mmCIF file of C-alpha atoms in Angstrom:
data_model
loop_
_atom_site.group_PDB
_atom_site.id
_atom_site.type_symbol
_atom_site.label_atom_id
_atom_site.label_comp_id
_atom_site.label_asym_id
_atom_site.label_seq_id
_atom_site.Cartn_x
_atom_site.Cartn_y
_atom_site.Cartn_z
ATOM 1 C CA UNK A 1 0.000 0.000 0.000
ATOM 2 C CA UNK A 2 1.520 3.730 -0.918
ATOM 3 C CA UNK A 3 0.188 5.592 2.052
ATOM 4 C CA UNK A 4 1.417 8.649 3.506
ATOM 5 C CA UNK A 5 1.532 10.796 6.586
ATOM 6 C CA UNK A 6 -1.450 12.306 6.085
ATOM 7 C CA UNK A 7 -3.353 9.545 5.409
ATOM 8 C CA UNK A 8 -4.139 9.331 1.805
ATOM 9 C CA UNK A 9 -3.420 6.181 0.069
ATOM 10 C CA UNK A 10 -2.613 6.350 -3.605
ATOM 11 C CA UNK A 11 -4.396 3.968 -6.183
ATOM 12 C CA UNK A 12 -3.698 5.648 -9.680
ATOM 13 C CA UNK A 13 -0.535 5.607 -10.971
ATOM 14 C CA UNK A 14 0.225 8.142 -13.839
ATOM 15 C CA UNK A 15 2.974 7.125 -16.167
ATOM 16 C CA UNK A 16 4.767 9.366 -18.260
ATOM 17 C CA UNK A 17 5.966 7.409 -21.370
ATOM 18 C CA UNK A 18 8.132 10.430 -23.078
ATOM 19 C CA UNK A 19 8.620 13.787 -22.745
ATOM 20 C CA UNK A 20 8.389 14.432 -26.527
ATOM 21 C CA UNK A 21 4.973 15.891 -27.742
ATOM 22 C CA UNK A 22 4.345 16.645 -31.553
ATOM 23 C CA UNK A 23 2.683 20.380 -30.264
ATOM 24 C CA UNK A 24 4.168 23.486 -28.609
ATOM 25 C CA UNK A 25 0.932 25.014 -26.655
ATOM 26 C CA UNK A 26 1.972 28.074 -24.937
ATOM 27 C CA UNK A 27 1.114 27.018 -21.904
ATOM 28 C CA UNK A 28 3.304 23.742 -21.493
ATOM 29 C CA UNK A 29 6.720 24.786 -23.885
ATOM 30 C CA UNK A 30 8.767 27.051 -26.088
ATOM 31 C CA UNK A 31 7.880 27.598 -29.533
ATOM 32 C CA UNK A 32 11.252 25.442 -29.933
ATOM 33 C CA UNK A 33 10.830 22.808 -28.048
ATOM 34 C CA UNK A 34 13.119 21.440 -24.846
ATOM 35 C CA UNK A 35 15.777 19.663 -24.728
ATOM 36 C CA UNK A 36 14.683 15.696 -24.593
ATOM 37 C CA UNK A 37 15.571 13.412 -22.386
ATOM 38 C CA UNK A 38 18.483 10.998 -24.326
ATOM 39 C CA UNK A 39 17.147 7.468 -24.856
ATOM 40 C CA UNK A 40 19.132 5.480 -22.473
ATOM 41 C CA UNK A 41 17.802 7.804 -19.663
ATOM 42 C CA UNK A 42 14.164 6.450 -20.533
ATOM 43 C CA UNK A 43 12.376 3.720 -19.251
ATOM 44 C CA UNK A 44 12.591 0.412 -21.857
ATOM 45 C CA UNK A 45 9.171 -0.819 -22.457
ATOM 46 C CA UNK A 46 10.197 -3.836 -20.475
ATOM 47 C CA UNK A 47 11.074 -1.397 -17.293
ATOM 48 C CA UNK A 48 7.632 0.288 -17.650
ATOM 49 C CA UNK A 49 5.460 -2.820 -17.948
ATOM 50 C CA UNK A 50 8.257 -4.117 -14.956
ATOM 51 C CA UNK A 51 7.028 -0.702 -12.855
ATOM 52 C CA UNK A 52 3.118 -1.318 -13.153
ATOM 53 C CA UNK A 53 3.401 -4.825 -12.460
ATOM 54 C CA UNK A 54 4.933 -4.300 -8.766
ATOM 55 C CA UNK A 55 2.415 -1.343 -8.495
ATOM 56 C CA UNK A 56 -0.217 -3.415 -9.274
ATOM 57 C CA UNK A 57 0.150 -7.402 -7.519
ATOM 58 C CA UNK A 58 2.383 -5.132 -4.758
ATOM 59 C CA UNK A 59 1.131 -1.592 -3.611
ATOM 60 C CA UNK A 60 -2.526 -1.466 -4.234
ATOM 61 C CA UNK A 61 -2.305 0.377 -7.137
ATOM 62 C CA UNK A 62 -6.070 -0.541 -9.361
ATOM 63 C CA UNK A 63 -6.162 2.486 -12.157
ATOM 64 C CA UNK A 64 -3.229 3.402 -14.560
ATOM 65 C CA UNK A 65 -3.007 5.753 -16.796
ATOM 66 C CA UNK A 66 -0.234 6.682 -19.441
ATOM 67 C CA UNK A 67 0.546 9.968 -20.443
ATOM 68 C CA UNK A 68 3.594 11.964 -21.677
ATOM 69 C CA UNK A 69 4.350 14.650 -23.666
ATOM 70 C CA UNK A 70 2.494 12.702 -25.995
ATOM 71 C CA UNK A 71 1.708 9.317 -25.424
ATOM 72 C CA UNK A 72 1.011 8.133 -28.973
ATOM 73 C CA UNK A 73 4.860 8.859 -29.773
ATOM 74 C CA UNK A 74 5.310 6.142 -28.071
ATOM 75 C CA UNK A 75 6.863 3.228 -30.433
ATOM 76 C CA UNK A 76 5.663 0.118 -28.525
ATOM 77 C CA UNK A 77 3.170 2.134 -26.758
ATOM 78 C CA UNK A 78 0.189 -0.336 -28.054
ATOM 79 C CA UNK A 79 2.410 -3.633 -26.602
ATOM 80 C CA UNK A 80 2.816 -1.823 -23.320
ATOM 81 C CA UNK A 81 -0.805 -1.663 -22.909
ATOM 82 C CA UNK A 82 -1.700 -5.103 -24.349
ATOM 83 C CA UNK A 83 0.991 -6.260 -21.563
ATOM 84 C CA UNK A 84 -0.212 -4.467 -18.380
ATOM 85 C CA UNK A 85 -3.751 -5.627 -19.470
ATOM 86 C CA UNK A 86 -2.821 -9.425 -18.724
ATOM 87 C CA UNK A 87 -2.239 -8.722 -14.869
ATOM 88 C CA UNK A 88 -3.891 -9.655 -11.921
ATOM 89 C CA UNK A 89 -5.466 -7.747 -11.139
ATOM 90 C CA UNK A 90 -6.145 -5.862 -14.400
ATOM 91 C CA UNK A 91 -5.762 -2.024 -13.358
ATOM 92 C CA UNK A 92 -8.159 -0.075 -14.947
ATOM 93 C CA UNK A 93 -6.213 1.663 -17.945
ATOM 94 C CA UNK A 94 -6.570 4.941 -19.803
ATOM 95 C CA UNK A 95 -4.593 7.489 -21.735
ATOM 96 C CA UNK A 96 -4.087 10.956 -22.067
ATOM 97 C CA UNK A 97 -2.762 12.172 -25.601
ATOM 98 C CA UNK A 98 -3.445 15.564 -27.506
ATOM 99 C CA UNK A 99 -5.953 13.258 -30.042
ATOM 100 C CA UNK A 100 -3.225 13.425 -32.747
ATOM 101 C CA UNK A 101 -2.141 10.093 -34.363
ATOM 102 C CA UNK A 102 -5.601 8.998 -32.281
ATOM 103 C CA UNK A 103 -7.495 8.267 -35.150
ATOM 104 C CA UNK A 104 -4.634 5.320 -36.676
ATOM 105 C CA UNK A 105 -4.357 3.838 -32.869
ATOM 106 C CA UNK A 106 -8.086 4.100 -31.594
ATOM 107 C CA UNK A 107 -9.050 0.421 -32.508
ATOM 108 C CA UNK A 108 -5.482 -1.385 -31.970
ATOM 109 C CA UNK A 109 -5.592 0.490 -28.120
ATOM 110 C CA UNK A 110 -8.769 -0.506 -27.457
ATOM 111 C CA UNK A 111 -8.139 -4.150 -28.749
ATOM 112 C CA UNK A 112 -4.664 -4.091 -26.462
ATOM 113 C CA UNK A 113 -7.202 -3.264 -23.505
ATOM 114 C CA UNK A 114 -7.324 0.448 -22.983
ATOM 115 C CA UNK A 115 -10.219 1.520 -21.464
ATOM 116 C CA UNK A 116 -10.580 4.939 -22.086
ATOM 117 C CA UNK A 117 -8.914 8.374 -23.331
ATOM 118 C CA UNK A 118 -8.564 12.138 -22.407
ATOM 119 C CA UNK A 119 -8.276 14.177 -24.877
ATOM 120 C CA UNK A 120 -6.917 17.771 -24.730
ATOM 121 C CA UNK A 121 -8.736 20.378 -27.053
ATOM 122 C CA UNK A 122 -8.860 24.046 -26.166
ATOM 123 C CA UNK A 123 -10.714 25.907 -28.709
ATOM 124 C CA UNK A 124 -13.489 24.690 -31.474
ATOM 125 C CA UNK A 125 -11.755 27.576 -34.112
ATOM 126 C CA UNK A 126 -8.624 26.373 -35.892
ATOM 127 C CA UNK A 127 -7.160 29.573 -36.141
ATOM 128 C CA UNK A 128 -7.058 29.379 -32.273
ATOM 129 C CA UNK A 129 -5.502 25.955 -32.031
ATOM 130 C CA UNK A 130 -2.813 27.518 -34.544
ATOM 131 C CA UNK A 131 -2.204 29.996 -32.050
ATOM 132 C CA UNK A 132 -2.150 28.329 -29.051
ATOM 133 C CA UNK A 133 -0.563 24.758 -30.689
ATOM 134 C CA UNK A 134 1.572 26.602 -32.864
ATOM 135 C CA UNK A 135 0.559 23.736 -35.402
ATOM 136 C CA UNK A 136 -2.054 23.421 -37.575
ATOM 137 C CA UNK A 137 -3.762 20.037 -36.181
ATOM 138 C CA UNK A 138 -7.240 20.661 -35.500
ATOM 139 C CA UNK A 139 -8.432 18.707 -37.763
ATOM 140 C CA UNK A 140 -6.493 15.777 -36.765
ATOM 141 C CA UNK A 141 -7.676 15.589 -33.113
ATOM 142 C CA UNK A 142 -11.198 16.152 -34.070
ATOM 143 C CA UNK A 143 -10.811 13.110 -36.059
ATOM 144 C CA UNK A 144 -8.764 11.075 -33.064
ATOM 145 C CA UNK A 145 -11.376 11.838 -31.322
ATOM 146 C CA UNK A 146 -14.498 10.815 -33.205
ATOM 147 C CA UNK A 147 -12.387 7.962 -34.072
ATOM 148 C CA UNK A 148 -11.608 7.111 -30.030
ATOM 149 C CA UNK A 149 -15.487 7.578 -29.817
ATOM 150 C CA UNK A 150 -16.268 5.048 -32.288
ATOM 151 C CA UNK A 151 -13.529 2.167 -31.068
ATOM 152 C CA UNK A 152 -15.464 1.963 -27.595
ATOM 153 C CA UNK A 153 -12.564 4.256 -25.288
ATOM 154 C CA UNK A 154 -15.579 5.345 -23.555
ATOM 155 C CA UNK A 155 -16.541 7.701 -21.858
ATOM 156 C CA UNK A 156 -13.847 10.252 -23.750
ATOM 157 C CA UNK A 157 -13.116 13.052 -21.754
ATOM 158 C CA UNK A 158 -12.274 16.238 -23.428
ATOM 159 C CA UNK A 159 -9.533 18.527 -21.517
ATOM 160 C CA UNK A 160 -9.818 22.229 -21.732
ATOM 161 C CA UNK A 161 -7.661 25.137 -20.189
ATOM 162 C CA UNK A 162 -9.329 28.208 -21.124
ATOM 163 C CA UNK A 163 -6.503 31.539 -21.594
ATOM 164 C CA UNK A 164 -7.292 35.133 -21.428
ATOM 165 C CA UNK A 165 -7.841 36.700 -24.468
ATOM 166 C CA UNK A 166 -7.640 33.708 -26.922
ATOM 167 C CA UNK A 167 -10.532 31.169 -26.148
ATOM 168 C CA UNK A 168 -12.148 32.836 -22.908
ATOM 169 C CA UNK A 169 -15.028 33.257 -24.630
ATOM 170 C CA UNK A 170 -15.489 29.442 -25.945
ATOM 171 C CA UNK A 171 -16.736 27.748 -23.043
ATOM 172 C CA UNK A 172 -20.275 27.438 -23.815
ATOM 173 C CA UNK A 173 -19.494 26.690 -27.059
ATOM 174 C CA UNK A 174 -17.350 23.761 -26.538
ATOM 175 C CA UNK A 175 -20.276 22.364 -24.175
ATOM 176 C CA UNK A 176 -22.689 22.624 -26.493
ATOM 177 C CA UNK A 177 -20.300 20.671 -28.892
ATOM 178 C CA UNK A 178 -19.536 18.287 -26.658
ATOM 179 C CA UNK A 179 -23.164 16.941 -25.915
ATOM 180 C CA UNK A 180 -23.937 16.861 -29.180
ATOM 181 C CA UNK A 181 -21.122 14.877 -29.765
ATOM 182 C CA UNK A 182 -21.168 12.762 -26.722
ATOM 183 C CA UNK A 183 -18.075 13.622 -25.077
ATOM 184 C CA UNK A 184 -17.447 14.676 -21.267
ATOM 185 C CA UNK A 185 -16.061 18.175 -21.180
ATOM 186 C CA UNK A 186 -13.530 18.632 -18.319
ATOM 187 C CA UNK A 187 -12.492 22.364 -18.026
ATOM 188 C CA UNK A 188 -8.897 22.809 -16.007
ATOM 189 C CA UNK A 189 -7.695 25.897 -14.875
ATOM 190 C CA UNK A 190 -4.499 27.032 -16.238
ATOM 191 C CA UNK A 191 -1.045 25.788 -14.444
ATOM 192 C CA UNK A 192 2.166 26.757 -13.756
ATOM 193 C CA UNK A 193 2.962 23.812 -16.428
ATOM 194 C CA UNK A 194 5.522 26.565 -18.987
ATOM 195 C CA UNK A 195 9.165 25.731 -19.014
ATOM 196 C CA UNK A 196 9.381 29.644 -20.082
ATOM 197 C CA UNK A 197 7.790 30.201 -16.408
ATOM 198 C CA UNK A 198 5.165 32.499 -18.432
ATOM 199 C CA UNK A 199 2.376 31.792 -16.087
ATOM 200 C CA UNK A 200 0.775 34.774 -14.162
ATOM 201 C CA UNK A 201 -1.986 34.361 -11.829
ATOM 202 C CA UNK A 202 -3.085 37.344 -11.968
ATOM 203 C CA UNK A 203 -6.002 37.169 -15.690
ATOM 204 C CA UNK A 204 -5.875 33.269 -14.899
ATOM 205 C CA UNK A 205 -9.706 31.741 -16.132
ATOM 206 C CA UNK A 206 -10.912 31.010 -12.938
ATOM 207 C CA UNK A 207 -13.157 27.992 -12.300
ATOM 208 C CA UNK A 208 -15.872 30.368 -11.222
ATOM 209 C CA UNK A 209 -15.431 32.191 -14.096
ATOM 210 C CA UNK A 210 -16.156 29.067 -16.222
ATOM 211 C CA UNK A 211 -18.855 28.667 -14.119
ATOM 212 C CA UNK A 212 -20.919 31.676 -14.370
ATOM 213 C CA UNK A 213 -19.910 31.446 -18.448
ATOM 214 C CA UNK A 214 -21.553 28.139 -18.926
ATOM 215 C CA UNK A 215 -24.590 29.516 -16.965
ATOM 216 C CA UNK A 216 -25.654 31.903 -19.887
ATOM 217 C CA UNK A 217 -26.567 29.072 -21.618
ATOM 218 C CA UNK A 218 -27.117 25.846 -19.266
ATOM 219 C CA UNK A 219 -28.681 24.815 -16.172
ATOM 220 C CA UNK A 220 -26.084 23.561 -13.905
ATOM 221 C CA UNK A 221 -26.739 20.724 -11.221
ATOM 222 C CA UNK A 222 -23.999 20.125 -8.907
ATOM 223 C CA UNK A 223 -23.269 16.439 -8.254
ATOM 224 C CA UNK A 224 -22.113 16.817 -4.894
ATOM 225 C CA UNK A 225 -18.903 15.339 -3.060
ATOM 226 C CA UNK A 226 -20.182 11.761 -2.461
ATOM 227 C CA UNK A 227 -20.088 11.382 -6.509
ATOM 228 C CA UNK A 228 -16.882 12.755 -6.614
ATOM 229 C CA UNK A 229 -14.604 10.592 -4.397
ATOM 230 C CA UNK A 230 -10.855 11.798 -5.362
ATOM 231 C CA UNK A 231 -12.098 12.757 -8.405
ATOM 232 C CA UNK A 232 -9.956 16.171 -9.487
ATOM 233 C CA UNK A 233 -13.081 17.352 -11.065
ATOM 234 C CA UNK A 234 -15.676 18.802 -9.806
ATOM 235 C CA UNK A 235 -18.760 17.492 -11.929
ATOM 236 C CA UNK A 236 -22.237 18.960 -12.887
ATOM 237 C CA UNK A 237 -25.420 17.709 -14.953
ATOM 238 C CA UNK A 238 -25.721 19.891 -17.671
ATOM 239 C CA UNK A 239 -29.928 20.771 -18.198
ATOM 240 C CA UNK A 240 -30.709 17.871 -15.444
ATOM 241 C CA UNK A 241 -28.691 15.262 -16.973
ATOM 242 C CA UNK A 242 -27.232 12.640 -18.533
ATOM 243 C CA UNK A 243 -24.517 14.943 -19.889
ATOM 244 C CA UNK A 244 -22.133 16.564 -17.169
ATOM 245 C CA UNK A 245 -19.224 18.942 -17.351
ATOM 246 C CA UNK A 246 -16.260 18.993 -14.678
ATOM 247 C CA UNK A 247 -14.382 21.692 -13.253
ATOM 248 C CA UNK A 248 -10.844 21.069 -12.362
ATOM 249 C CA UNK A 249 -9.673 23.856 -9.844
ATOM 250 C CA UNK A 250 -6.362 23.250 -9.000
ATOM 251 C CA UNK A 251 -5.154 26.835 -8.064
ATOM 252 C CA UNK A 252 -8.195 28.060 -7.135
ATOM 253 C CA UNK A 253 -9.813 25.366 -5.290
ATOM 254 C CA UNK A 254 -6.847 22.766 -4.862
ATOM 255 C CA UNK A 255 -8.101 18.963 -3.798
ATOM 256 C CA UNK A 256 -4.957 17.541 -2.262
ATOM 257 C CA UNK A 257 -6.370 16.188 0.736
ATOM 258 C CA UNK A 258 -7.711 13.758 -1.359
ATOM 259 C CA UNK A 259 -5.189 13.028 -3.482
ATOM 260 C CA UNK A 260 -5.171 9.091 -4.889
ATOM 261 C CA UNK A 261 -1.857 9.347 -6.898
ATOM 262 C CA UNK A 262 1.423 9.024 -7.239
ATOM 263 C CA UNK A 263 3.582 9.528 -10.778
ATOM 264 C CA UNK A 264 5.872 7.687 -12.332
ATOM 265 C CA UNK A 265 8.618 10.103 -14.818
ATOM 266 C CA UNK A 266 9.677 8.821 -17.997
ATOM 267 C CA UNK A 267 12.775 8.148 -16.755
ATOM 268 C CA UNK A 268 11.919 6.400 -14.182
ATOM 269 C CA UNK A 269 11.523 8.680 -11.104
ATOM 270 C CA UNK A 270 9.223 8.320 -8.456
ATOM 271 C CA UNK A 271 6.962 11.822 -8.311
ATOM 272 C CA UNK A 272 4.407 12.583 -5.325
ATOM 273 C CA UNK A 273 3.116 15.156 -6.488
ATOM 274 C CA UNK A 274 2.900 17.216 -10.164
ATOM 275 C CA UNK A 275 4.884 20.169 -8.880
ATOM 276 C CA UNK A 276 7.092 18.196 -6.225
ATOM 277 C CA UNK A 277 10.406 19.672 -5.950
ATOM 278 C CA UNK A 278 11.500 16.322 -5.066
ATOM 279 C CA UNK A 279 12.089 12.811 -6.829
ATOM 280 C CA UNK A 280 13.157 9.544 -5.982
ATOM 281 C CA UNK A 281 14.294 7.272 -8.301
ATOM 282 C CA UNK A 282 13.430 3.375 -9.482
ATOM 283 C CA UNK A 283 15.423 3.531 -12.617
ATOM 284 C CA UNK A 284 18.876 3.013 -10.713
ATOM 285 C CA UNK A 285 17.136 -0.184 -8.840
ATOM 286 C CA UNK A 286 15.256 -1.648 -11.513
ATOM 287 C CA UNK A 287 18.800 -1.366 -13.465
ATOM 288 C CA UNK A 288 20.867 -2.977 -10.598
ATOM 289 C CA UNK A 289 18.790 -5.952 -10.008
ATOM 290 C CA UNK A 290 16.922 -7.550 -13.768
ATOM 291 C CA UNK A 291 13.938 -9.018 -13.447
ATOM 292 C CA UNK A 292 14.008 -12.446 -13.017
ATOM 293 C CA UNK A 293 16.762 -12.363 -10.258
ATOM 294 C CA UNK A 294 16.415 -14.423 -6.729
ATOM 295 C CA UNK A 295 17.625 -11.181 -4.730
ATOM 296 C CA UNK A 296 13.637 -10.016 -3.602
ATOM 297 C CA UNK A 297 14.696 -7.118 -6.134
ATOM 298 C CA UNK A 298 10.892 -6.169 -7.146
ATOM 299 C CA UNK A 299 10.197 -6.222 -3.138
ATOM 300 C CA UNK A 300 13.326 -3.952 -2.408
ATOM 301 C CA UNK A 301 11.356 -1.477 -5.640
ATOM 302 C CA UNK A 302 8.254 -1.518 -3.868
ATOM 303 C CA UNK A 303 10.010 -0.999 -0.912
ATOM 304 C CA UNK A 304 11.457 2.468 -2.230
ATOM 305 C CA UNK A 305 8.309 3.895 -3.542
ATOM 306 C CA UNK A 306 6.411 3.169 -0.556
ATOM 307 C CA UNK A 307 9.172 5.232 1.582
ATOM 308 C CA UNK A 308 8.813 8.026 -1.474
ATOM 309 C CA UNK A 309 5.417 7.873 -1.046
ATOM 310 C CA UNK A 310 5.601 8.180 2.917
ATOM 311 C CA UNK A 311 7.045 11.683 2.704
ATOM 312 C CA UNK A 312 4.557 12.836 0.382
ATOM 313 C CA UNK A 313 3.432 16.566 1.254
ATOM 314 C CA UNK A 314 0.644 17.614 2.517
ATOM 315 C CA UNK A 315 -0.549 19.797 -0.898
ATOM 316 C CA UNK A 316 1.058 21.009 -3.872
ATOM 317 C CA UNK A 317 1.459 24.685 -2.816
ATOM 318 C CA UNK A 318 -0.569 26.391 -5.623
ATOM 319 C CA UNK A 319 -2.660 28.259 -3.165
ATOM 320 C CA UNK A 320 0.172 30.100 -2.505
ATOM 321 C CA UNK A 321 0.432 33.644 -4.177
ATOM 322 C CA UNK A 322 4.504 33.273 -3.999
ATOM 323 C CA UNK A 323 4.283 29.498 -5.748
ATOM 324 C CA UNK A 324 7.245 29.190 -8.530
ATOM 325 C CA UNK A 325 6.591 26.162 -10.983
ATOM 326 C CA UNK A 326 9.600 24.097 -10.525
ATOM 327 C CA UNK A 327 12.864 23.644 -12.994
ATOM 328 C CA UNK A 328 12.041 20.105 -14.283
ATOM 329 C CA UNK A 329 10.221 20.193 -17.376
ATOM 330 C CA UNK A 330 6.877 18.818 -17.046
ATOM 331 C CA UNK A 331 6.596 17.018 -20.461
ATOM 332 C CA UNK A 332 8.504 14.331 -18.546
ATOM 333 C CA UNK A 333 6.120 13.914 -16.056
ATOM 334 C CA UNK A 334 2.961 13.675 -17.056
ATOM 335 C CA UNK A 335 -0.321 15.223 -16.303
#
């Protein structure tokens, strides 16, 4: 079990599977990119698949879910999650990826045993997603998207971070379009996520600014916390149901006291929390002891991240006005 001081025991395991991504938003990287991590720093397929397992039959972990940069860059991405299907228990399994490359992968993840997908999609206008991508994709994750819709990676949730004087103005929009298309809108307020540090909190789109946006148009029912669990999201029925849009308020409204996770870098570092300062690493002990060897060397893993997990902080330190996003960059950590 991956407990920690305060209590919380973590069950989803987020697992960054590069820190490439095939777009530059503005809010998550320079127009030119970062500097990637070199190949033997990240984890083999093997040493991923290695990783879940002990999280899985080991610490109580029961939902995974692979992210990046972008997932779908992933060469052996679909083997990986044909692989971590087979265990017992099977974790529930889903992926986060920017849609793009979604529409060639949909049916051969789902077959593999994915479960679901996120989706991130800011803006219904492709001169936006230009803007804020700094590619012209649009029309790609619209189609990864009807195309995730279609293979069964139900229910696909649609991640949006709303940005002052580019796609403010969207949000009803983009609900409207997503119940007519079926998909679960999640709006998240915007991060200190920027390698560039470009963030300000001062003009941030506020979750009660989405809110009372979404109002001009629809009838908002909040679920309540009993539906929500450790759910990030605040959810509500849209017009009395069965559609609902969530709210993710992590500045304004931060929900680390009931935090469930624990993250997994791309190369291999234990992470407690998104903006931890702090990492512990698995990729020097998986290396030093193979699998297969008579030394207890998956027990003496487990063994590490539970003591990572132990010193886990009590929130992520967003409420606070004088918060700097840390150095690491976070396309190698996953969201």
């Amino acid at each position: 079990m991956l407990i920690d001081t305060y209590g919380r025991v973590a069950t989803d395991l987020r697992v960054s599977l590069t820190d490439r991504c095939n777009l530059r938003c503005t809010y998550c990287m320079p127009e030119e990119g970062l500097q990637w991590l070199a190949k033997p720093d990240l984890l083999t397929d093997d040493e991923i698949v290695r990783l879940v397992r002990i999280a899985v039959t080991r610490l109580g972990i029961t939902e995974v879910r692979f992210t990046g940069g972008e997932p779908l860059l992933r060469p052996g991405l679909v083997g990986i999650v044909e692989r971590c299907a087979q265990l017992e228990p099977r974790p529930k399994m889903s992926l986060t990826t920017n849609g793009i490359g979604l529409k060639r992968t949909a049916s051969a993840l789902k077959a593999a045993g994915l479960d679901r997908v996120n989706v991130s999609l800011d803006t219904l206008r492709p001169d936006v997603f230009k803007t804020l991508t700094r590619r012209d994709r649009h029309k790609d994750v619209l189609e990864g998207l009807e195309a995730a819709r279609d293979a069964g990676l139900t229910p696909v949730k649609v991640n949006t971070v709303l940005m002052p004087g580019l796609n403010n103005d969207e949000a009803p929009d983009l609900l409207a379009w997503a119940v007519e298309n079926a998909y679960e809108l999640r709006f998240i307020e915007q991060m200190p996520l920027d390698a560039q540090h470009g963030w300000k909190r001062d003009g941030m789109i506020t979750a009660g600014d989405i809110l009372q946006s979404l109002r001009t148009r629809f009838e908002l029912t909040e679920e309540g916390s009993g539906e929500r669990g450790s759910a990030p999201a605040e959810r509500w029925l849209v017009d009395g149901g069965p559609h609902r849009v969530g709210v993710i308020a992590s500045v304004t409204r931060p929900f680390c006291s009931a935090c469930d996770r624990t993250r997994l870098t791309a190369d291999g570092q234990v992470r407690t929390c998104l903006f931890a300062t702090e990492e512990t690493d698995l990729r020097g002990a998986l290396r030093a002891a193979p699998e297969g060897s008579t030394d207890g060397s998956d027990e003496a893993i487990a063994r590490i991240w539970k003591q990572a997990m132990w010193g886990k902080k009590a929130g992520s330190g967003l409420d606070d006005p004088s918060f700097l996003q840390p150095d690491r960059p976070m396309s190698a950590i996953g969201g």
